[in-house]
Coordinates of C-alpha atoms in Angstrom, one line a residue:
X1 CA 244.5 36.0 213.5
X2 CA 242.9 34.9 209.8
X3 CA 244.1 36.5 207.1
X4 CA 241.8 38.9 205.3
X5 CA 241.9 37.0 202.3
X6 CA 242.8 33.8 201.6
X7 CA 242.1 32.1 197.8
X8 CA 242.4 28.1 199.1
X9 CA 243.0 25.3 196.4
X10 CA 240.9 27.6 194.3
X11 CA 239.6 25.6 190.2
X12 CA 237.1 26.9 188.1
X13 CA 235.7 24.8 185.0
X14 CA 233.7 26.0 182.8
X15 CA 231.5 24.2 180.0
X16 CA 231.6 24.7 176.6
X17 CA 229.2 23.2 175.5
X18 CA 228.4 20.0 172.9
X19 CA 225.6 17.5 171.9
X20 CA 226.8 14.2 172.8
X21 CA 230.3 15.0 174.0
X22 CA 230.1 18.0 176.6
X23 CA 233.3 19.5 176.8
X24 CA 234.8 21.8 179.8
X25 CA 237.9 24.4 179.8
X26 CA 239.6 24.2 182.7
X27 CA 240.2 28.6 183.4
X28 CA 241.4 28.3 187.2
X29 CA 243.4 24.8 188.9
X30 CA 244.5 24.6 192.4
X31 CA 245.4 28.3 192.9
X32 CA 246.1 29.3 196.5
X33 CA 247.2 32.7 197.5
X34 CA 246.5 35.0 201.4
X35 CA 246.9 38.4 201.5
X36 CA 247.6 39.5 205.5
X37 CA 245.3 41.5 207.8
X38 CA 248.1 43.1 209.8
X39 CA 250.0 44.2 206.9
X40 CA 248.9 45.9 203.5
X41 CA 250.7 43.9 200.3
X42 CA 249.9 44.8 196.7
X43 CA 250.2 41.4 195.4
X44 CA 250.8 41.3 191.5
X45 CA 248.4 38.5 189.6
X46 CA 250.6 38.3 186.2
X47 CA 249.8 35.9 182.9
X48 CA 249.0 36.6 179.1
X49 CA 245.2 37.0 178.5
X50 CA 243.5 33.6 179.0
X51 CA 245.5 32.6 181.9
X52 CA 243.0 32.5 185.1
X53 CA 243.5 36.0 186.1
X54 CA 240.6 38.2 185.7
X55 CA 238.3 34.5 186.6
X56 CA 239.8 34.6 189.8
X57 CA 239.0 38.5 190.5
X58 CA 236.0 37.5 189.2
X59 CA 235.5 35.1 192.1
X60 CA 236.8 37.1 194.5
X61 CA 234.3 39.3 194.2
X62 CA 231.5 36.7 194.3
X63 CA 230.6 37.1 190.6
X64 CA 231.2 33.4 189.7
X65 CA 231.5 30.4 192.0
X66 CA 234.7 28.1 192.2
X67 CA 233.9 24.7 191.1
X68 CA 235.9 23.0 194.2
X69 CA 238.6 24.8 196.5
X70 CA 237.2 28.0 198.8
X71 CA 237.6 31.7 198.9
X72 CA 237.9 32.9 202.4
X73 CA 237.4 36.7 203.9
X74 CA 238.5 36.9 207.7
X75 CA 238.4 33.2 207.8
X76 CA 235.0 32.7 206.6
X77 CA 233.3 31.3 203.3
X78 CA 232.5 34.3 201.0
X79 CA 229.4 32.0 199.6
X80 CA 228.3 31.2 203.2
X81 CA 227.6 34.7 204.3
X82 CA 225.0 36.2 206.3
X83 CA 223.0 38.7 204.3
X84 CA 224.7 41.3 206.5
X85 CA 228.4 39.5 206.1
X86 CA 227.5 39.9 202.3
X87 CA 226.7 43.2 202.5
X88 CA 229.8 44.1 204.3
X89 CA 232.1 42.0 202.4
X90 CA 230.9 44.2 199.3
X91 CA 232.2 47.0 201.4
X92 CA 235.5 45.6 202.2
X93 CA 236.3 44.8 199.1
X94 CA 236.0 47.2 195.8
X95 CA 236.7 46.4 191.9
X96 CA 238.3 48.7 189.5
X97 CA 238.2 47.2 186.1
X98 CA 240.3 47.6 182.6
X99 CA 237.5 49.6 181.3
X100 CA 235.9 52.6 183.4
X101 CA 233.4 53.0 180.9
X102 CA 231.6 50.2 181.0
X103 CA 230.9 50.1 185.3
X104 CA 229.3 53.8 185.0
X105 CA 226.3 54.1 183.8
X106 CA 226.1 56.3 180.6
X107 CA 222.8 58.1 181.7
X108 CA 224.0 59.6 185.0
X109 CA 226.4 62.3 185.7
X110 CA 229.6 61.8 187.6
X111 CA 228.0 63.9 190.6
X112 CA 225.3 60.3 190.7
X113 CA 228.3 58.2 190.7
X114 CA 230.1 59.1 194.0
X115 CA 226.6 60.0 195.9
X116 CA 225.7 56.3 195.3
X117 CA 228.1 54.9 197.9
X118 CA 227.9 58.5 200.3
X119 CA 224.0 58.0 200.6
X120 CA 223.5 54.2 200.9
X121 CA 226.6 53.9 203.1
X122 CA 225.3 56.7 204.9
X123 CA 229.2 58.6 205.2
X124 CA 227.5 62.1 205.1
X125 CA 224.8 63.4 207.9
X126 CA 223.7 66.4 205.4
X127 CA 223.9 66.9 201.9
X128 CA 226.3 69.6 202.3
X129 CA 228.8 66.8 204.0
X130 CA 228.1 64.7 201.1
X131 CA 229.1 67.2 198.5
X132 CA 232.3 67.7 200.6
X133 CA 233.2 64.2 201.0
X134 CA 232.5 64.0 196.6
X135 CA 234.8 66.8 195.7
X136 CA 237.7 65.7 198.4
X137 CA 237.5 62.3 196.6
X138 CA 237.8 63.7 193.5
X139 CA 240.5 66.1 194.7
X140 CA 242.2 63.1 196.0
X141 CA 242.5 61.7 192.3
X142 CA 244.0 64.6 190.9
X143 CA 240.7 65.7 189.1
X144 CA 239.1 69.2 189.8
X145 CA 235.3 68.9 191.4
X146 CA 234.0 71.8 189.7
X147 CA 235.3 70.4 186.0
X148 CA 234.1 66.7 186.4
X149 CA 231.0 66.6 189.0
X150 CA 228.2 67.8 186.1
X151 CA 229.7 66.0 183.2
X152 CA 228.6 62.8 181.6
X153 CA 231.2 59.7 181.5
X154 CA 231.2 59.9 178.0
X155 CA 232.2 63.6 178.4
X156 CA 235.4 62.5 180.2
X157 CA 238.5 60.8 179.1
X158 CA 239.8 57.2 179.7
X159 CA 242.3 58.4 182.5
X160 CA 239.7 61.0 184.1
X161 CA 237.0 58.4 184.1
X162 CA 239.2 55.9 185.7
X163 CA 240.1 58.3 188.4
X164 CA 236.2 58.8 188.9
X165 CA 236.2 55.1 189.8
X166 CA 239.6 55.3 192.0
X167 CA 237.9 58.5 194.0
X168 CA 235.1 56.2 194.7
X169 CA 237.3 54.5 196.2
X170 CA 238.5 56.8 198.4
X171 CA 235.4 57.7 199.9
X172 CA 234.1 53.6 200.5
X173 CA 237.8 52.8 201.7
X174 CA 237.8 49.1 201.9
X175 CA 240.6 47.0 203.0
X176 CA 240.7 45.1 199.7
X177 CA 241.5 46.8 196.3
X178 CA 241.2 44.4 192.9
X179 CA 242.2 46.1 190.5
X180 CA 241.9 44.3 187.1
X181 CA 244.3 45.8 184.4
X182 CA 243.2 49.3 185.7
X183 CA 246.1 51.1 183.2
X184 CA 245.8 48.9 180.1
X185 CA 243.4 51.3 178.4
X186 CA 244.7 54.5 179.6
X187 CA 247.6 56.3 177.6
X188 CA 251.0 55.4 178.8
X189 CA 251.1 59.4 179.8
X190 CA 248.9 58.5 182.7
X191 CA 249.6 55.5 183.6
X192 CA 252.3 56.7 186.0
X193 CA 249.1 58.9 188.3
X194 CA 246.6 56.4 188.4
X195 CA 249.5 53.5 190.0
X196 CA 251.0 56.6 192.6
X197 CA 247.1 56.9 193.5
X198 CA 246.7 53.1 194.2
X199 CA 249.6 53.1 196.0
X200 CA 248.4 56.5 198.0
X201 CA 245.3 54.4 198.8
X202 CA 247.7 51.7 200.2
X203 CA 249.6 53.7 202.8
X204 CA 246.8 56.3 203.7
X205 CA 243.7 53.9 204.3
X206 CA 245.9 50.8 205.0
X207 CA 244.5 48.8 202.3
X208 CA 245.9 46.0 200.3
X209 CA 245.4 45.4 196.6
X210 CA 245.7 42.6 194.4
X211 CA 247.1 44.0 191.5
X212 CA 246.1 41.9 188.4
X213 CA 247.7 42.5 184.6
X214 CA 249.8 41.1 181.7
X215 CA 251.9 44.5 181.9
X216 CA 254.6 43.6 184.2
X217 CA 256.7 46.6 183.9
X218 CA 253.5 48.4 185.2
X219 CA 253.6 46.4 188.4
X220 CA 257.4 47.2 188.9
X221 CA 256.6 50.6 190.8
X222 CA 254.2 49.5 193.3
X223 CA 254.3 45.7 193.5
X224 CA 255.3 43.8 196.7
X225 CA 255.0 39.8 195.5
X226 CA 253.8 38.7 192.4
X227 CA 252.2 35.1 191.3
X228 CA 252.4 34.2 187.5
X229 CA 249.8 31.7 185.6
X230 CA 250.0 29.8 182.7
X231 CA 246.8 28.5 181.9
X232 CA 245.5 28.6 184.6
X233 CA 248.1 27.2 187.1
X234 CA 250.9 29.0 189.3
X235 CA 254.2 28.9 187.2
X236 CA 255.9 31.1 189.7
X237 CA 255.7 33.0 193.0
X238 CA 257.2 34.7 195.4
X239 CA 259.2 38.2 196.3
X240 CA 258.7 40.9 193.6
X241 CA 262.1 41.8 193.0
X242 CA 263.4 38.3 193.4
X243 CA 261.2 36.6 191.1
X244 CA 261.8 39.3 187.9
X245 CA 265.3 39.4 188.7
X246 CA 266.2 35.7 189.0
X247 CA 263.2 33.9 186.9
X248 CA 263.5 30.0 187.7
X249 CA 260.6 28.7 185.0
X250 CA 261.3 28.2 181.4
X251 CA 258.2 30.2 180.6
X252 CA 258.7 33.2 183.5
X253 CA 262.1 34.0 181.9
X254 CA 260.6 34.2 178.4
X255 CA 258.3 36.4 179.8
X256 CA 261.0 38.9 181.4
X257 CA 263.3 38.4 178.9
X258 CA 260.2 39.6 176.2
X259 CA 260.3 42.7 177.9
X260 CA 262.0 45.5 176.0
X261 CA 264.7 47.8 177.8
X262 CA 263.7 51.2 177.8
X263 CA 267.0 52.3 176.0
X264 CA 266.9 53.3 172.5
X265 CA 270.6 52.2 172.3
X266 CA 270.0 48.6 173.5
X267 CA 268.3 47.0 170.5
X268 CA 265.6 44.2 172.0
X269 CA 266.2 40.9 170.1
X270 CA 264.4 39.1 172.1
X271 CA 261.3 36.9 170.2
X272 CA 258.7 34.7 171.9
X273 CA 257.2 31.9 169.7
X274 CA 254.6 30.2 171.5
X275 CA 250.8 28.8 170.8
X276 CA 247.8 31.1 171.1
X277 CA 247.1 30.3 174.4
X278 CA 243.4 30.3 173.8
X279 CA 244.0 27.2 171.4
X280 CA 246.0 25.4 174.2
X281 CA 243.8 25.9 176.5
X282 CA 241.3 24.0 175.1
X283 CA 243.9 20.8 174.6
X284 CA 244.3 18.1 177.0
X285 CA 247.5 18.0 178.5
X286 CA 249.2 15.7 181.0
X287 CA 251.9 16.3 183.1
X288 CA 253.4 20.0 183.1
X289 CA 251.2 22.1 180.6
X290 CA 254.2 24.1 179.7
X291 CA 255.8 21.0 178.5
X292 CA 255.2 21.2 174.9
X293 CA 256.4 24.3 174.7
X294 CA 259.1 24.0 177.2
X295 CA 262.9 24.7 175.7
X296 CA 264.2 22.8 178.7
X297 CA 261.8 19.6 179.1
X298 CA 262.2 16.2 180.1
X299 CA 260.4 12.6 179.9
X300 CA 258.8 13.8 183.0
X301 CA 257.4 17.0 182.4
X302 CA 254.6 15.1 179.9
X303 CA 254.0 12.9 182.7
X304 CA 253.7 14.8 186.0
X305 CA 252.5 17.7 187.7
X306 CA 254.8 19.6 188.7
X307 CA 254.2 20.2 192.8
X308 CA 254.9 24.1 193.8
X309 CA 258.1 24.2 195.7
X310 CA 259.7 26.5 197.9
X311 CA 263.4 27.6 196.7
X312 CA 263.6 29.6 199.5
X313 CA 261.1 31.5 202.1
X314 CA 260.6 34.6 199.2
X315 CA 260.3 32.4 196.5
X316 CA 258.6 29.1 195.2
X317 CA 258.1 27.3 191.9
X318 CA 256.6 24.6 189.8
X319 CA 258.7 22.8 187.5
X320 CA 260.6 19.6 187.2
X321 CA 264.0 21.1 187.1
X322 CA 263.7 21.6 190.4
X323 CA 261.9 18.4 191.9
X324 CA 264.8 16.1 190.4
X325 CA 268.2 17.4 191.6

């Protein structure tokens, strides 16, 4: 059996322009991750902004096209579809981004929204089924049909409007959930509901998500493997728990370590000096691209890439501390 997703030796480049001297930013390199078809996984896609994340949701969902490697669905090409493997892989596979705002359009009411999908999916015979199917879905969310159905997105808040976009989801119910920082805009109140509803979609319609953020404290709760990027290459991946409980790369443990206790007694000391990443992005760096900002490197680490090894079955890394003993 294929896997329903697999991202294989994935790199995207992007130019930035230039006169005599293009110049390219390297956003995505060599990034391969599967997500099962037998089993649902919400798999965890961790880095600070500018790391590759939301440019690989973005080709996952067929927005942009890898410059080499391939992005696979059931074992097939995602940019080799069929019109009608196109059309269903849109079904299969639903988005909910950082900012609900900006995927509903401002003109319509929320009742437009979720008879978009019920009509052109044709999910409801009458439109008596189709106003059933709307308010379950929105009952589904937590949000009450009869308060949110005639408003205006603007009319709702962040969390509510979000939850419009989760309750979509309920009624398409694909096998594949992206969802790209889906809490980062919503008060830390909320954020709690909207990952117990992502994980309710999980166990009742058997779907997987791939879980992308910076936040890892919000992937804690419903996380089952996570894969961190620096720049646009795996650090670190494997297990959730064993990963962010034993951290094996220089830069995973800084980013763990950053993470304040939530215990007013326990002062955080902890203080992460590194680059803008957006300015080291745009350097060329050989070898490791950690390296210069490594606390632990060696004469190799500015010389090689660092190969992604397994430590054990739940757990695998890239760094040279690892390749040489």
């Amino acid at each position: 059996m294929s896997d329903l997703l697999e991202i294989k030796n994935v790199t995207k480049i992007f130019p930035l322009g230039g006169i005599i001297r293009k110049k390219y930013v390297t956003a995505v390199e060599n990034v391969s991750l599967k997500i099962p078809e037998d089993k649902q996984v919400i798999i965890t896609l961790a880095g600070e902004s500018g790391s590759g994340k939301t440019t690989i949701a973005n080709m996952v969902m067929g927005f942009i096209k890898p410059t080499s490697g391939e992005i696979l669905f059931r074992g097939k090409n995602i940019w080799k579809m069929s019109k009608k493997e196109r059309k269903r892989y849109r079904k299969e596979v639903q988005a909910v981004f950082q900012d609900p705002f900006e995927s509903l359009n401002p003109f319509y009411k929320i009742r437009y929204v979720l008879m978009g999908p019920i009509k052109k999916l044709k999910l409801a015979n009458s439109q008596s089924e189709a106003d059933k199917l709307a308010r379950e879905a929105l009952l589904d969310v937590n949000l009450d049909p009869d308060e949110v159905l005639d408003k205006y997105p603007h009319q709702l808040s962040g969390g509510q409007r979000q939850r419009v976009m989760l309750a979509r989801v309920f009624l398409i119910k694909p096998k594949l959930l992206i969802a790209d920082e889906p809490v980062s805009m919503i008060d830390v109140s909320l954020r709690a509901d909207i990952l117990k509803i992502i994980h309710n979609l999980e166990k009742e319609y058997k779907m997987s998500c791939l879980y992308i953020t910076h936040d890892l404290s919000t992937a804690f709760s419903i996380s089952n493997f996570i894969m961190i990027l620096y720049l646009g290459s795996v650090t670190e991946e494997g297990d959730f728990e064993t990963v962010v409980k034993d951290p094996k790369h220089p830069y995973v443990r800084m980013l763990i370590n950053s993470i304040p206790l939530p215990n007013p007694r326990s002062r955080w000391k902890g203080r992460v000096k590194l680059q803008d990443i957006e300015i080291a992005r745009l350097e060329k760096i050989s070898g490791c691209k950690f390296h210069n900002r490594c606390p632990e490197a060696m004469p190799i680490c500015s010389k090689e890439v660092p190969p992604l090894i397994d430590l054990n079955e739940h757990h695998k890394v890239a760094c040279h501390l690892y390749t040489t003993t």
